[in-house]
PDB file of C-alpha atoms in Angstrom:
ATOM      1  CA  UNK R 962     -58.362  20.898 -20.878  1.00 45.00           C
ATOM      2  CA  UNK R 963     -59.525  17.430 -21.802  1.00 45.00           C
ATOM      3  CA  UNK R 964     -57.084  16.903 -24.642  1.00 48.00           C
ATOM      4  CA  UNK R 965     -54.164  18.428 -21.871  1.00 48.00           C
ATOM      5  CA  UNK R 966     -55.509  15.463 -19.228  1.00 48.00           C
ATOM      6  CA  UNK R 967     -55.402  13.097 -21.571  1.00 49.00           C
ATOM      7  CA  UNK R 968     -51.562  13.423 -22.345  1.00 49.00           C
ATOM      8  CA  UNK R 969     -50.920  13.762 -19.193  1.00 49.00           C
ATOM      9  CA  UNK R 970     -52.133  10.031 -18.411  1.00 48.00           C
ATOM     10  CA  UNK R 971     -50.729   8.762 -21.349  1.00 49.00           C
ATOM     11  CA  UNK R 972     -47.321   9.975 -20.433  1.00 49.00           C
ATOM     12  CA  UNK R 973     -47.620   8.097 -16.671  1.00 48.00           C
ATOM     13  CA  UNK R 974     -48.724   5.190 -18.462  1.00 52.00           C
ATOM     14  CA  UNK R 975     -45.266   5.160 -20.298  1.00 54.00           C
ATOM     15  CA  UNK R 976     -42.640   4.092 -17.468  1.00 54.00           C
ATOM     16  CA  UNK R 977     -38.925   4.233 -18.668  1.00 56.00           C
ATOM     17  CA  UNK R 978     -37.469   0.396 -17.845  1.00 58.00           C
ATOM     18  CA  UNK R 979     -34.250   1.203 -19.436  1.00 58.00           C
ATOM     19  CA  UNK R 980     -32.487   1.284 -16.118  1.00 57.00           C
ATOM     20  CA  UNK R 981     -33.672  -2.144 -15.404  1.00 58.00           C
ATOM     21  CA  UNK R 982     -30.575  -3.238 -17.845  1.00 56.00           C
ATOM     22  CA  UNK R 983     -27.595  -1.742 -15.949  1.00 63.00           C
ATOM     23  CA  UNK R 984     -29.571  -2.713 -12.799  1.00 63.00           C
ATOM     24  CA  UNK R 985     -29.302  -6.365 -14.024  1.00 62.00           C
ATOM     25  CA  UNK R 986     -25.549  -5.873 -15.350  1.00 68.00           C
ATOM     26  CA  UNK R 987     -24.444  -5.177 -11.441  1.00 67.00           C
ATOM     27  CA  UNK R 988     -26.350  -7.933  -9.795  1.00 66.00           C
ATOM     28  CA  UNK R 989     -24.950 -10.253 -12.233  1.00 67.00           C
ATOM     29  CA  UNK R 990     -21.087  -8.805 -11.560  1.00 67.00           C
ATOM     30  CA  UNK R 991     -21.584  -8.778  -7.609  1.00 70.00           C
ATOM     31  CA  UNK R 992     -23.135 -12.653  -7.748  1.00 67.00           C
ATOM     32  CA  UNK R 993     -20.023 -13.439  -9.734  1.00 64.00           C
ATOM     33  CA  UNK R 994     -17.748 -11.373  -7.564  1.00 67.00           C
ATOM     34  CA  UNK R 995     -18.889 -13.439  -4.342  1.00 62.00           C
ATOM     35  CA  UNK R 996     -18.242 -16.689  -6.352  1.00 61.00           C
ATOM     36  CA  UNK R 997     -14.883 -15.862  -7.259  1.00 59.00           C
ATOM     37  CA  UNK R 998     -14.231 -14.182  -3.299  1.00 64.00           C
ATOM     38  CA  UNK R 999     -15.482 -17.903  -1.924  1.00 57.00           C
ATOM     39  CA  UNK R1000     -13.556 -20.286  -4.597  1.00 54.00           C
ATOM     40  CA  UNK R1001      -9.817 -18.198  -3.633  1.00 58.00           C
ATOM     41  CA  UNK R1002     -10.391 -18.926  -0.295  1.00 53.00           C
ATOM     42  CA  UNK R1003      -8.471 -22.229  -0.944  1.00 48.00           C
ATOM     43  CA  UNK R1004      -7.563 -24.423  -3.577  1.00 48.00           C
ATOM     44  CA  UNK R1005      -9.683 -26.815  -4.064  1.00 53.00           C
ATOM     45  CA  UNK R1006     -10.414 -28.698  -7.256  1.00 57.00           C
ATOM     46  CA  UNK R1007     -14.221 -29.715  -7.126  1.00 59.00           C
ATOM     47  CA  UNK R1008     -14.304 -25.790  -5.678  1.00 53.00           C
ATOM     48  CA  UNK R1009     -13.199 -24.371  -8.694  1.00 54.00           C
ATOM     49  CA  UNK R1010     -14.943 -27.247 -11.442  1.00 60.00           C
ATOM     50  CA  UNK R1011     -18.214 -26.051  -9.206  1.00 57.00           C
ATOM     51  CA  UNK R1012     -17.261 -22.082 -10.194  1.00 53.00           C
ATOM     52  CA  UNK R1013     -16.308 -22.813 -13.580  1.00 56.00           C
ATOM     53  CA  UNK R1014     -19.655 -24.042 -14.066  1.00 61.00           C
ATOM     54  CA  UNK R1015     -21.737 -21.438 -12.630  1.00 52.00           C
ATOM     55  CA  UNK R1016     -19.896 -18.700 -14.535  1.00 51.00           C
ATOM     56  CA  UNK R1017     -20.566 -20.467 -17.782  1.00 54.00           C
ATOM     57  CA  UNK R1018     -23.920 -20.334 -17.500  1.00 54.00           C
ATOM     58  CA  UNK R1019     -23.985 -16.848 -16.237  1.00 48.00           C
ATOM     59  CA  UNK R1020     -22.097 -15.712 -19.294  1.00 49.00           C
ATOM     60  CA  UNK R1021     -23.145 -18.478 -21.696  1.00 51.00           C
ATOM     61  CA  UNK R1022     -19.604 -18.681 -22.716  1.00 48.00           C
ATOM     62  CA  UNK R1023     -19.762 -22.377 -23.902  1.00 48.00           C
ATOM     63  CA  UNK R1024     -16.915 -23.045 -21.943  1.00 49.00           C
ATOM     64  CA  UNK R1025     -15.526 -22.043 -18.219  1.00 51.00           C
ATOM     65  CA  UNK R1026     -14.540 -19.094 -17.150  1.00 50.00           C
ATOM     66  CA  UNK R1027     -12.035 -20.096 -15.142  1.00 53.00           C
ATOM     67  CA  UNK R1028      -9.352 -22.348 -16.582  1.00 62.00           C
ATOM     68  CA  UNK R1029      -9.577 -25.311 -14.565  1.00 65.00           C
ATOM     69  CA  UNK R1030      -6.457 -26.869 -15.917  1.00 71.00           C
ATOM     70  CA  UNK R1031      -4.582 -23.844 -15.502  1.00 71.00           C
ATOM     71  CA  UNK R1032      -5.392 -23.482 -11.539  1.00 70.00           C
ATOM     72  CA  UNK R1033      -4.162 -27.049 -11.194  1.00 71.00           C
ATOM     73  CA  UNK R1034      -0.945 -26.290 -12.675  1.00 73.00           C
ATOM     74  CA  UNK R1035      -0.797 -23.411 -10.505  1.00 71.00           C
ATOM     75  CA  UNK R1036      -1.271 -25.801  -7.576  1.00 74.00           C
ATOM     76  CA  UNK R1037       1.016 -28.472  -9.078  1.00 72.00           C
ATOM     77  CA  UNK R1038       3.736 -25.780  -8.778  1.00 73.00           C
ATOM     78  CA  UNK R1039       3.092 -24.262  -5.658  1.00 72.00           C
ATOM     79  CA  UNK R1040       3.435 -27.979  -3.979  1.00 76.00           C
ATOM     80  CA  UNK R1041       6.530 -27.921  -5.812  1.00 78.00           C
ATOM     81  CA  UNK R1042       7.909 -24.905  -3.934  1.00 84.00           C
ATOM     82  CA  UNK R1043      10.737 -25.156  -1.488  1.00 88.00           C
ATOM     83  CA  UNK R1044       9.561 -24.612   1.838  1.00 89.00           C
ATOM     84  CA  UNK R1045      12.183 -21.512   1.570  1.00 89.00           C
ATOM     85  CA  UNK R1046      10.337 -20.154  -1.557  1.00 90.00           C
ATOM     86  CA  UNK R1047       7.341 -20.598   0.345  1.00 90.00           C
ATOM     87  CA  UNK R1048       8.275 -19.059   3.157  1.00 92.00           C
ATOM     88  CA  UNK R1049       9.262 -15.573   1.107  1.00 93.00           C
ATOM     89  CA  UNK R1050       6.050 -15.764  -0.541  1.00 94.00           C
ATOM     90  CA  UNK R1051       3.679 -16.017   2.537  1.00 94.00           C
ATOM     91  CA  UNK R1052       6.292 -12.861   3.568  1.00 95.00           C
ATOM     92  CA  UNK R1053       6.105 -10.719   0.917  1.00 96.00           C
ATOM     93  CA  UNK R1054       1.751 -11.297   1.119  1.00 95.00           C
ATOM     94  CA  UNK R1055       1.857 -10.074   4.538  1.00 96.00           C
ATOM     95  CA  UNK R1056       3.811  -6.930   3.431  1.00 97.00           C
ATOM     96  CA  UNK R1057       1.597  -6.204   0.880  1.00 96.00           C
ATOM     97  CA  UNK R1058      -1.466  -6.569   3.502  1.00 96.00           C
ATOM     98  CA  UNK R1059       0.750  -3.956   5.641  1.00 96.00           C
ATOM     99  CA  UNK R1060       1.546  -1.621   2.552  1.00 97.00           C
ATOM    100  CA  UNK R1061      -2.443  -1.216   1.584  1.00 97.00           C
ATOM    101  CA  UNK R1062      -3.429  -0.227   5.392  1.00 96.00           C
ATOM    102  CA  UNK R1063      -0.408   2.515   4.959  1.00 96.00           C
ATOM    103  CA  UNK R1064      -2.047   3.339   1.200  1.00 97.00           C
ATOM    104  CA  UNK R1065      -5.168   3.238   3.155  1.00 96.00           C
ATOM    105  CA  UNK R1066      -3.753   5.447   5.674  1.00 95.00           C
ATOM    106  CA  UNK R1067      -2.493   8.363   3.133  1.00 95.00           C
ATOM    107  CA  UNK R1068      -5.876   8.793   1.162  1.00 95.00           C
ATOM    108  CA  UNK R1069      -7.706   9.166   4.438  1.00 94.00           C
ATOM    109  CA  UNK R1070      -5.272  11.784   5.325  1.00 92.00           C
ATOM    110  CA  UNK R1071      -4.760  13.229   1.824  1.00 93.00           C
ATOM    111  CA  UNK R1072      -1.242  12.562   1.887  1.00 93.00           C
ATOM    112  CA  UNK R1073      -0.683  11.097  -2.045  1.00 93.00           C
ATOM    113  CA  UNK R1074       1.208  14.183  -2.649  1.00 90.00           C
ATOM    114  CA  UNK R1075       3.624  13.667   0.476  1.00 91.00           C
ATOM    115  CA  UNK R1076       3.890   9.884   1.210  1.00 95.00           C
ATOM    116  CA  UNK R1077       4.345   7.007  -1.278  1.00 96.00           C
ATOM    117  CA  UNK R1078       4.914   3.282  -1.261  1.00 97.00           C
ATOM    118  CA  UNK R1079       6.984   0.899  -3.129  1.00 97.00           C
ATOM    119  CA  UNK R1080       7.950  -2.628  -2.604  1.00 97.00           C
ATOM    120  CA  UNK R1081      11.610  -3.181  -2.790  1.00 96.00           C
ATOM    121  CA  UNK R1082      14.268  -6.080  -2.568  1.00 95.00           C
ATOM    122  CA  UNK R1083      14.404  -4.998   1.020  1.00 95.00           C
ATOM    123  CA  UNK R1084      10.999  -4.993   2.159  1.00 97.00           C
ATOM    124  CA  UNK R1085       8.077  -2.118   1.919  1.00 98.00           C
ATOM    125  CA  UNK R1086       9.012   1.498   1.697  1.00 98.00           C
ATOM    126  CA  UNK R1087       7.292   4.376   2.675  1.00 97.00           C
ATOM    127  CA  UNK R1088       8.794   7.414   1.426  1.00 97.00           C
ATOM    128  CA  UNK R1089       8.600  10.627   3.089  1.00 95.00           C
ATOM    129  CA  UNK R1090       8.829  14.311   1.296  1.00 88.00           C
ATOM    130  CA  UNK R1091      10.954  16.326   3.757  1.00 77.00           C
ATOM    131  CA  UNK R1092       8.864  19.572   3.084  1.00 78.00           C
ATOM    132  CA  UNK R1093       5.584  18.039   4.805  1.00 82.00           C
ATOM    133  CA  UNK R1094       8.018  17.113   8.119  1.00 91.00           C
ATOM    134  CA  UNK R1095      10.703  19.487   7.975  1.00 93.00           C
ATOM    135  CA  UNK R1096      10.995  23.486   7.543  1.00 91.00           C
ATOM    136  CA  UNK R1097      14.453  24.198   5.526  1.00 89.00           C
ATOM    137  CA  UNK R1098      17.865  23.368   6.792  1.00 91.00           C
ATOM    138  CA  UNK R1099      16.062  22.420  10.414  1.00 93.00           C
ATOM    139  CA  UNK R1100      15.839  19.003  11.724  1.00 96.00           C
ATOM    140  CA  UNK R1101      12.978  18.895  13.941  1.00 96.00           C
ATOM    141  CA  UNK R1102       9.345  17.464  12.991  1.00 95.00           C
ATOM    142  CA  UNK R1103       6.973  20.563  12.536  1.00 94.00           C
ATOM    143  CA  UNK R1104       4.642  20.356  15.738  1.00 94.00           C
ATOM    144  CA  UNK R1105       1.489  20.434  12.780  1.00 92.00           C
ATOM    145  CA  UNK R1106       2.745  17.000  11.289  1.00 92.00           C
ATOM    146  CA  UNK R1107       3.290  14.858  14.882  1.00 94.00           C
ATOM    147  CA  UNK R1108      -0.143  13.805  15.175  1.00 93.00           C
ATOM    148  CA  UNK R1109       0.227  11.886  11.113  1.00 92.00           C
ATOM    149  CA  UNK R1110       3.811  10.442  12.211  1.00 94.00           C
ATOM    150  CA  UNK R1111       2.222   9.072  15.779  1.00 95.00           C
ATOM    151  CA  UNK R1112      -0.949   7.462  13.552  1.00 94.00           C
ATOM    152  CA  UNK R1113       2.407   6.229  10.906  1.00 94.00           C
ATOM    153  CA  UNK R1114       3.208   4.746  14.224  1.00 96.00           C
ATOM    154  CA  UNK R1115       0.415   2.420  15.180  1.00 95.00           C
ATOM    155  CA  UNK R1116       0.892   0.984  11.700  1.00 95.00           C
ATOM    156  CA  UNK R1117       3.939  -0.116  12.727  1.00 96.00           C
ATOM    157  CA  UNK R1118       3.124  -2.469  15.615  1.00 94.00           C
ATOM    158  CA  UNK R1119       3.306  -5.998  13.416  1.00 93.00           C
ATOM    159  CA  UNK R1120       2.903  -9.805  14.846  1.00 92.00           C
ATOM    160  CA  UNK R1121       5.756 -11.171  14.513  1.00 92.00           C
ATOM    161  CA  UNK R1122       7.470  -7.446  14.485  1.00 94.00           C
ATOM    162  CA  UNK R1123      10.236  -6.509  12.044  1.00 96.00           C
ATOM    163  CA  UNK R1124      13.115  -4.640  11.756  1.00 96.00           C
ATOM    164  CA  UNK R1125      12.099  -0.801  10.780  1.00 97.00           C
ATOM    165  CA  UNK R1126      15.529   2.078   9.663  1.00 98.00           C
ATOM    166  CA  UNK R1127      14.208   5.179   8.956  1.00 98.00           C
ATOM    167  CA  UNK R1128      16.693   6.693   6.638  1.00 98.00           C
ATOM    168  CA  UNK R1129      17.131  10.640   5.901  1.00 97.00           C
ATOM    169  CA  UNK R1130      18.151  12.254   2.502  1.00 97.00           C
ATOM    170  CA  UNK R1131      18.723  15.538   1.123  1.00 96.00           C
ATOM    171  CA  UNK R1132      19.623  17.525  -2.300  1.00 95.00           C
ATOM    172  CA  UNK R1133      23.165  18.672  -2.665  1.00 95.00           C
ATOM    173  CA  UNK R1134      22.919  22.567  -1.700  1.00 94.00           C
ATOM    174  CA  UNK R1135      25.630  23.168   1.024  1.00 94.00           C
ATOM    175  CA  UNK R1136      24.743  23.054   4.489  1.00 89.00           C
ATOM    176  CA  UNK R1137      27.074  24.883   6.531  1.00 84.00           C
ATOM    177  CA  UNK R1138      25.140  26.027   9.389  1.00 91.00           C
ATOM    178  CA  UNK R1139      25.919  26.464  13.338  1.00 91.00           C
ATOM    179  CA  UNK R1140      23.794  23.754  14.111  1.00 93.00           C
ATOM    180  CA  UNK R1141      24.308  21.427  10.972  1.00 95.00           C
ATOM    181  CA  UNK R1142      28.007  21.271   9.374  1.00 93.00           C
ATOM    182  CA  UNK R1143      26.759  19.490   6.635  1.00 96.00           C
ATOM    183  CA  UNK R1144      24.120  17.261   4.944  1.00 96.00           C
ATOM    184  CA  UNK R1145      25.003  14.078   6.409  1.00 96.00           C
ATOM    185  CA  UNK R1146      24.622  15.868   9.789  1.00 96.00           C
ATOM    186  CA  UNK R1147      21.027  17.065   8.600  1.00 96.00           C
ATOM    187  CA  UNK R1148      19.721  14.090   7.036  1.00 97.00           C
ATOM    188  CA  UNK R1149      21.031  11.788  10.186  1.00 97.00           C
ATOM    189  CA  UNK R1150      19.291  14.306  12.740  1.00 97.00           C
ATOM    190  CA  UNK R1151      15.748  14.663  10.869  1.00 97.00           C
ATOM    191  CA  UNK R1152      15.963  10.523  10.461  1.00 97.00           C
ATOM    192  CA  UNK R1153      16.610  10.388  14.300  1.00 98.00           C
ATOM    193  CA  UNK R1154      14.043  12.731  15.230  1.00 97.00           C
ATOM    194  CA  UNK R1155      10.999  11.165  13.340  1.00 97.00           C
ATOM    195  CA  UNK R1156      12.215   7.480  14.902  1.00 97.00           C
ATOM    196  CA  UNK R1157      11.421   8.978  17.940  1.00 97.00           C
ATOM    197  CA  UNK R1158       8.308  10.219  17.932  1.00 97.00           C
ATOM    198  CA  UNK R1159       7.195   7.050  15.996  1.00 97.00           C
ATOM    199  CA  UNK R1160       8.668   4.964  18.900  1.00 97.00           C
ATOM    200  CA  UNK R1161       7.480   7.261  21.725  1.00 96.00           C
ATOM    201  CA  UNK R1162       4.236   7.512  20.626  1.00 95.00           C
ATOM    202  CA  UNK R1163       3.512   4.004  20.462  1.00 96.00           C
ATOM    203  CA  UNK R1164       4.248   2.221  23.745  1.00 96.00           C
ATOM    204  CA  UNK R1165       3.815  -0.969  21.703  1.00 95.00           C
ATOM    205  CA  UNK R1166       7.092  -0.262  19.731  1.00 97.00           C
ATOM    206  CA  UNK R1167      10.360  -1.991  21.090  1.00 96.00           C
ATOM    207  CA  UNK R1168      12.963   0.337  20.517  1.00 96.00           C
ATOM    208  CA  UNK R1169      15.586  -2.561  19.840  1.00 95.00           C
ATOM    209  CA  UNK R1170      14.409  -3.270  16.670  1.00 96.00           C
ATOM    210  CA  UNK R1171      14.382   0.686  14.921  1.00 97.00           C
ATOM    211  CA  UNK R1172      17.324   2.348  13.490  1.00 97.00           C
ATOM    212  CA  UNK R1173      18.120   5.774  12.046  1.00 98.00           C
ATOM    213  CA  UNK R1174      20.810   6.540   9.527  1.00 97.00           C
ATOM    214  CA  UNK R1175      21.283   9.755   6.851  1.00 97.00           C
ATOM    215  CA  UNK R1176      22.823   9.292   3.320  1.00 97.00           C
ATOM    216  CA  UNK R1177      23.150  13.678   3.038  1.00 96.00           C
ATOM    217  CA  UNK R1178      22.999  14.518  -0.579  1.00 96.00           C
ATOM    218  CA  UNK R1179      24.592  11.083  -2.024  1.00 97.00           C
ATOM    219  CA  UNK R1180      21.863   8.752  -2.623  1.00 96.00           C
ATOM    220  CA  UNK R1181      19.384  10.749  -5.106  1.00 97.00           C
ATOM    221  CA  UNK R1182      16.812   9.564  -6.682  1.00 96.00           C
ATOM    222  CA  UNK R1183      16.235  12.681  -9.292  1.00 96.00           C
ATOM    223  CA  UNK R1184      19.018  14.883 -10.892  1.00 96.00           C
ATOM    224  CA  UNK R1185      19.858  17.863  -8.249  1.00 96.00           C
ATOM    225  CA  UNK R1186      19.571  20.096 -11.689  1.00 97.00           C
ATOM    226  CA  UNK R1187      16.336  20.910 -11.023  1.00 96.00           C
ATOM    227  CA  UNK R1188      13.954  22.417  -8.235  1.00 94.00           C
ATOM    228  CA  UNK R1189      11.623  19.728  -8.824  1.00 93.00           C
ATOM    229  CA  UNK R1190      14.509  16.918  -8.760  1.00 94.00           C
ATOM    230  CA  UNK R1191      15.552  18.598  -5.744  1.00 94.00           C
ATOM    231  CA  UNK R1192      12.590  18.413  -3.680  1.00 92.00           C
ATOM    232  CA  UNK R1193      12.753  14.425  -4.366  1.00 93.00           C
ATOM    233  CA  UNK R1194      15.691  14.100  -3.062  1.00 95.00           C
ATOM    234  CA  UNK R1195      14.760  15.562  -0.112  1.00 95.00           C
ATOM    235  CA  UNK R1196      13.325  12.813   1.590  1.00 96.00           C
ATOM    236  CA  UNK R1197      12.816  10.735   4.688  1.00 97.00           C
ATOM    237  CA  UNK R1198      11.892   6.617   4.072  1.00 97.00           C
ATOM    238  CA  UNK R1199      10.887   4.553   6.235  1.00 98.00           C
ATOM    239  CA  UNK R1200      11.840   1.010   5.268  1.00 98.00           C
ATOM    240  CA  UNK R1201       9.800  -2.290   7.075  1.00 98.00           C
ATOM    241  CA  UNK R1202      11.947  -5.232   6.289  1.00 97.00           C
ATOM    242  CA  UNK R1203      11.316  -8.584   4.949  1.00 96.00           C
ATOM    243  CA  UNK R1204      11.642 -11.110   7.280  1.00 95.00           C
ATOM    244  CA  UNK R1205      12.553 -13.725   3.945  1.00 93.00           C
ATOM    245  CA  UNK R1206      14.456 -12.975   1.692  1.00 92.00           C
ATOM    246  CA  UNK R1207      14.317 -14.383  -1.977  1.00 89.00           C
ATOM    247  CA  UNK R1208      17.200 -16.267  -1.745  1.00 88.00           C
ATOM    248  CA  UNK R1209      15.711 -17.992   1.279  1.00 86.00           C
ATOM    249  CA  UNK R1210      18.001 -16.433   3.686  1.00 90.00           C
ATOM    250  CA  UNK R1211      15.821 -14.490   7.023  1.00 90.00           C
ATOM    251  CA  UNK R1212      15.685 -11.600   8.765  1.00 84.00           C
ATOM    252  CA  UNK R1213      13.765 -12.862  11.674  1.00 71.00           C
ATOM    253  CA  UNK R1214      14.463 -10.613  14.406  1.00 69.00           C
ATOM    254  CA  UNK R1215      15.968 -12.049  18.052  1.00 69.00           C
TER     255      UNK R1215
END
């Protein structure tokens, strides 16, 4: 019994410290994420020589993390921007700020299989499958989907606001139906019907700057061979335009 007791101490005698190591790893990676967080703030020379610094001796690298000659030839040709270029950049950063609260928006909703966005030449696009909104051949939003198209909608009220078309597409199967003669007819009426519950739903939307419009089955975006390539086609997207564009020319709304 004595031999067991004495085992027993010697084993609480022995504590691990291996996880002290990792421990240390992530302190060291959060101290250097706050540096870098605080130097991006702005542009500042002495700012960055400061950071270079402290990372070097965090990492013993010899030499800075941070290329300090490289930043200021990022700054030399920033300043030598045209206000234009400038403009279109500051634009397409405040798009990207809008696209991550909508990517923010689908994975609290579990929409990833659903909803997507892409940044185009146009502005952000949110792409909508038409099986989440729409029951086949019918036009009107399925009553268990309003609720996600009137949150869509609060993510829509920008300072300074932008031009929004919500755009409806479809595969290339026939519609020849009493209420729909054909997929143009379709794809404008489910486009219409979601701009309206985003607008109504959202008294903070002026309906002057949304428009609807429906390409039917001729702007794909898979082959119409196939049931999958089919089901991408049949879309709604919902494009937020730029109010720059690259060529310096605006969209600003009136």
């Amino acid at each position: 019994m004595a031999k067991k007791s004495k085992r027993h101490k010697k084993h609480e005698e022995h504590i691990p410290e291996s996880w002290l190591v990792p421990y240390a790893d992530i302190l060291t990676l959060l101290l250097a994420l706050f540096i870098v967080l605080f130097a991006m703030s702005t542009v500042d020379q002495e700012k960055m020589k400061e950071m270079s610094q402290v990372f070097s001796q965090i990492f013993d690298g010899g030499t800075g993390f941070m290329d300090e000659n490289a930043v200021i030839e990022q700054a030399e040709i920033i300043s030598e921007l045209t206000e234009e270029q400038k403009a279109y950049l500051q634009d397409q950063e405040a798009l990207k700020e809008i696209q991550n609260n909508v990517n923010n928006f689908i994975a609290v909703n579990e929409l990833e299989k659903t909803f997507a966005t892409s940044m185009t030449d146009e502005g952000l696009l949110i792409t909508i499958r038409d099986s989440m909104l729409f029951d086949p051949g019918k036009a009107d939003v399925k009553p268990e989907y309003i609720q996600v198209a009137t949150e869509l909608s609060k993510l829509l009220s920008m300072d300074p606001p932008r031009y929004i078309v919500v755009t409806g597409h479809t595969d290339n199967v026939p519609q020849n139906s009493p209420e729909f003669r054909s997929n143009w007819d379709l794809s404008v009426m489910r486009a219409v019907n979601l701009l309206k519950i985003i607008v109504e739903k959202n008294p903070e939307l002026d309906p002057k700057y949304f428009s609807a419009k429906g390409y039917g089955e001729f702007n794909p975006i898979a082959s119409n061979d196939t049931a999958e390539g089919r089901a991408q086609n049949r879309r709604v997207e919902v494009l937020i335009q730029q109010l720059v564009n690259e060529d310096g020319t605006t969209n600003e709304v009136k």
